[in-house]
Amino acid sequence: MLDFPRWKTIGISIILLLGIVFSIPSFLPTKAFESLPGFAQAKVNLGLDLAGGSHLLLEADIADLRKTQLTNMEKTVRTAMRGDSGPDDDIAIGELSNAGGGISFLVRDQAQLDEARERLFSETRGAGLTGQRDWNINVVDSQRIVLTPTSAGQTQAVANAMDTARDIIDKRVNALGTREPTIIREGDDRVVVQVPGLQDPAALKELIGKTARLEFRMVDTNADPAEAAAGRVPVGSEIVPYAEGEGSGAPFEVLRRQVMISGEQLINAQQSYDPQSGQPVVSIRFDSGGSSTFAKVTAQNVGKRFAMVLDGKVLSAPSINEPILGGSAQISGSFSVASANALAISLRSGALPVKMTVVEERTVSPELGQDSIEKGVLAGIIATVSVLTLMLVVYGRFGVYANLALVFNVFLIIAIMAAFNATLTLPGIAGFVLTVGAAVDANVLINERIREELKRGRRPFQAVELGYTEASRAIFDANVTNVIAAGLMFWFGSGPIKGFAVVLTIGIVTSVFTAVTVTRMFVAHWLRTNRPTSINI
Amino acid sequence: MRLLKLVPDDTNYDFLKWRKLASFMSFFLVVVSIALVAVKGLNLGIDFVGGQSVRVEFTQTMPPIEDIREAVGEIGVGEATIQQFGSDSAVSIRTALPDGDKAAAERAGQQLVAGIQKAFPTARTGSVETVSGKVSEELLRTGAISLALAMLGISIYIWIRFEWQFGVGALGRLFHEVALTFGFFAITQLQFDLNSVAALLTIVGYSLNDTIVVYDRIRENLKKYRKMDIVPLLNLSINETLARTVMTSVSILLALGVLLVMGPDVIFGFTAAMLFGVFVGTYSSILMSTPVLVWLKVGPHSFVPRTVAGIEGGERVERKDDGAVV
């Protein structure tokens, strides 16, 4: 017991010192914190329930993704059959359909069947590293080719779409200029977005929830309004509804299926004002390809109407008064400055490859968060002081050692949380308070054991020695069970449970270290220098 | 300086005398708790049933709950549960999951916030939460799994570190604690959400802490006093660890009590459940976790191989019918 090697004392002192040093940044006000050198800028993050902000869980609409996948494949088939070198190279096809989750079409000339398959093979490359194809190509009835997505291909498509979606959401949220947003993929088809300190979650949702698939399409002037109202439209056209609050007459427009220009050809989008009406609008610019297409189409169709379609809804359908040559256009609609800005950001960052819906939202106002911090911290301090006082009156000198250990424990928890950039949540504060309560348990066990050994007539040194060794076994077992519980909380729990488990686990490790090793160092030092003949405990 | 002793020196209470009564009472309470959960049900939060919850703070005088209920009724988002937060002029308004697609909950949430702001222009919405049906089902499932796994994992650990009887005793005690806490949630109708699961898991961990301290002492005494009857030995072990049990419980109750009274109201339910759990845990570690060891016939042979003692002519150990060893 008295034998407490110097290297151990030095080692422990260094750890405790580091604990204090690394916990300091977390206590500094923001300004002082930011003036620290980069390597020292590690502090405990406050969870959204404390800092205020929004947590959104977005889920991809996989059915929608499959649909897009099929539409894209349909296009690929058409292009592939058209061939590279002029009309001689075309393969005539018919009865192309994408019903039933696959693509099927007829090759008119049976002699071209193998050639058609050959061309498709190169278009259905392997899915990922496994070398599996992403589409199966089958021939049925000797002249019909059926393409069905393989499960590997589907998985791959979802994974790719989610990666892209994450990046696009990231771009959009960053464009908001918020501080330290967190955007991570969760599971196969979800993305978590956390934005601290955000005041207006509705704007955030508007921004990231938009697929932002923009299309310019011609209005079908041949369509008979009465027929269209009954749902019958000419071949090659379809009914597209107006977006909420848009359009004055009919609730829909009949548009040509063919897309004139799409959002991919945009190079910029900005919120601005309509010079005539002063209303907020979104100004867009096309790339050179888009510009020339736009110029050509508008020149051919002066006097007709075209429609701007966003996410399958018509925003406006203006007449073409003159050819639009400069490659720029204005999207008007019933925008506010904020919603026009949101649309501009969405368009700039590109369309989401898949529709995303908000399935979970938790928003806490900064005032409530601030209130929670103040109450939580105050309660934490009072709880700690009460426990410290109790330890002091019950164990005297040994209580002081335990209390010192407890204070170091608090610093260590904060330092470790800061080092890992861990997040402190509201249940985390409760976990913290519980750790304080439980941390004394180890010292209670040790001190009670020392009392017992003294009652049995052992001399001070021996009693302390036995107190530590005998109590350590129970302390070890008890803490392992708690780590098991905390570990399971972390792995299986979500949200608040995770935050709680992190604090609890860190607290268990540091409290064993401080309650057993650190107090032992103090006690050994005292015993060695004073050589007491009796102990008051 | 005279030090405070929460428990007098050399206690010698015959705790095991109460084992039948305590076991009966525990059994009774477990049954009552299960019945309460079955009859009254848990006040499940939106984490588990989906829906939306809005916390509204009134900066000026708070209107009567009835007015709020009426105003919410007019918004047309279905039946609302309105709860007041302690002494604060704040309420939580919870409405059930609307029918429809995944985004339906989100839309209803927006509708609710907008409606409240229209009805009470001075009110502030402190927090908004919406959880869709699919997510809430997942949360409920993962919550239940983590609770079950924690109980199982801990019992297995104790079985390995001690003996199977101790593992059974620990599992029984865990079940007792968890059942009673569920009963507590049912009777108080405090909201049962993700935080409550964290509270339950903590109670599990804490209660095991206690069990292990007592069991560790029993194991030690079984090796030390090999000729002592099991009942006096258990009594001795409990008495020896009594000071520690009381001291630790008091300090944790103190810490949690402060958090309950002064802490943020958002975690009131969470803290209340933990406080209750610690209280039950203290009772359990004194009166509940040992009787099972008597019935499962724990003795020194559980730790000291009997054959060795018999064959090699060591200390002769004879077993009596009641499992005690002479």
PDB file of C-alpha atoms in Angstrom, chain A residues 46 50 372-380 424-436 499-500 503, chain B residues 259 263-264 267 270 274:
ATOM      1  CA  LEU A  46     -24.059  20.714 -27.142  1.00  0.00           C
ATOM      2  CA  LEU A  50     -29.526  22.051 -25.417  1.00  0.00           C
ATOM      3  CA  SER A 372     -32.472  23.597 -20.153  1.00  0.00           C
ATOM      4  CA  ILE A 373     -28.729  24.216 -19.961  1.00  0.00           C
ATOM      5  CA  GLU A 374     -29.073  26.742 -17.152  1.00  0.00           C
ATOM      6  CA  LYS A 375     -31.358  24.548 -15.085  1.00  0.00           C
ATOM      7  CA  GLY A 376     -29.374  21.416 -15.854  1.00  0.00           C
ATOM      8  CA  VAL A 377     -26.017  22.932 -14.986  1.00  0.00           C
ATOM      9  CA  LEU A 378     -27.324  24.537 -11.807  1.00  0.00           C
ATOM     10  CA  ALA A 379     -28.944  21.275 -10.707  1.00  0.00           C
ATOM     11  CA  GLY A 380     -25.731  19.451 -11.575  1.00  0.00           C
ATOM     12  CA  LEU A 424     -23.760  16.475 -24.585  1.00  0.00           C
ATOM     13  CA  THR A 425     -27.518  16.028 -24.635  1.00  0.00           C
ATOM     14  CA  LEU A 426     -30.115  16.690 -22.007  1.00  0.00           C
ATOM     15  CA  PRO A 427     -30.304  13.061 -20.875  1.00  0.00           C
ATOM     16  CA  GLY A 428     -26.516  13.306 -20.965  1.00  0.00           C
ATOM     17  CA  ILE A 429     -26.698  15.807 -18.115  1.00  0.00           C
ATOM     18  CA  ALA A 430     -28.805  13.309 -16.201  1.00  0.00           C
ATOM     19  CA  GLY A 431     -26.218  10.658 -17.013  1.00  0.00           C
ATOM     20  CA  PHE A 432     -23.599  13.023 -15.682  1.00  0.00           C
ATOM     21  CA  VAL A 433     -25.460  13.547 -12.413  1.00  0.00           C
ATOM     22  CA  LEU A 434     -25.986   9.826 -12.087  1.00  0.00           C
ATOM     23  CA  THR A 435     -22.274   9.268 -12.650  1.00  0.00           C
ATOM     24  CA  VAL A 436     -21.503  11.666  -9.824  1.00  0.00           C
ATOM     25  CA  GLY A 499     -26.025  10.502 -25.892  1.00  0.00           C
ATOM     26  CA  PHE A 500     -26.822   9.148 -22.484  1.00  0.00           C
ATOM     27  CA  VAL A 503     -21.650  10.020 -21.074  1.00  0.00           C
TER      28      VAL A 503
ATOM     29  CA  LEU B 259     -32.221  17.122 -10.528  1.00  0.00           C
ATOM     30  CA  GLY B 263     -33.545  20.320 -13.299  1.00  0.00           C
ATOM     31  CA  PRO B 264     -35.165  21.139 -16.637  1.00  0.00           C
ATOM     32  CA  ILE B 267     -36.355  15.405 -18.195  1.00  0.00           C
ATOM     33  CA  PHE B 270     -36.794  10.510 -16.841  1.00  0.00           C
ATOM     34  CA  MET B 274     -34.670   6.758 -12.051  1.00  0.00           C
TER      35      MET B 274
END
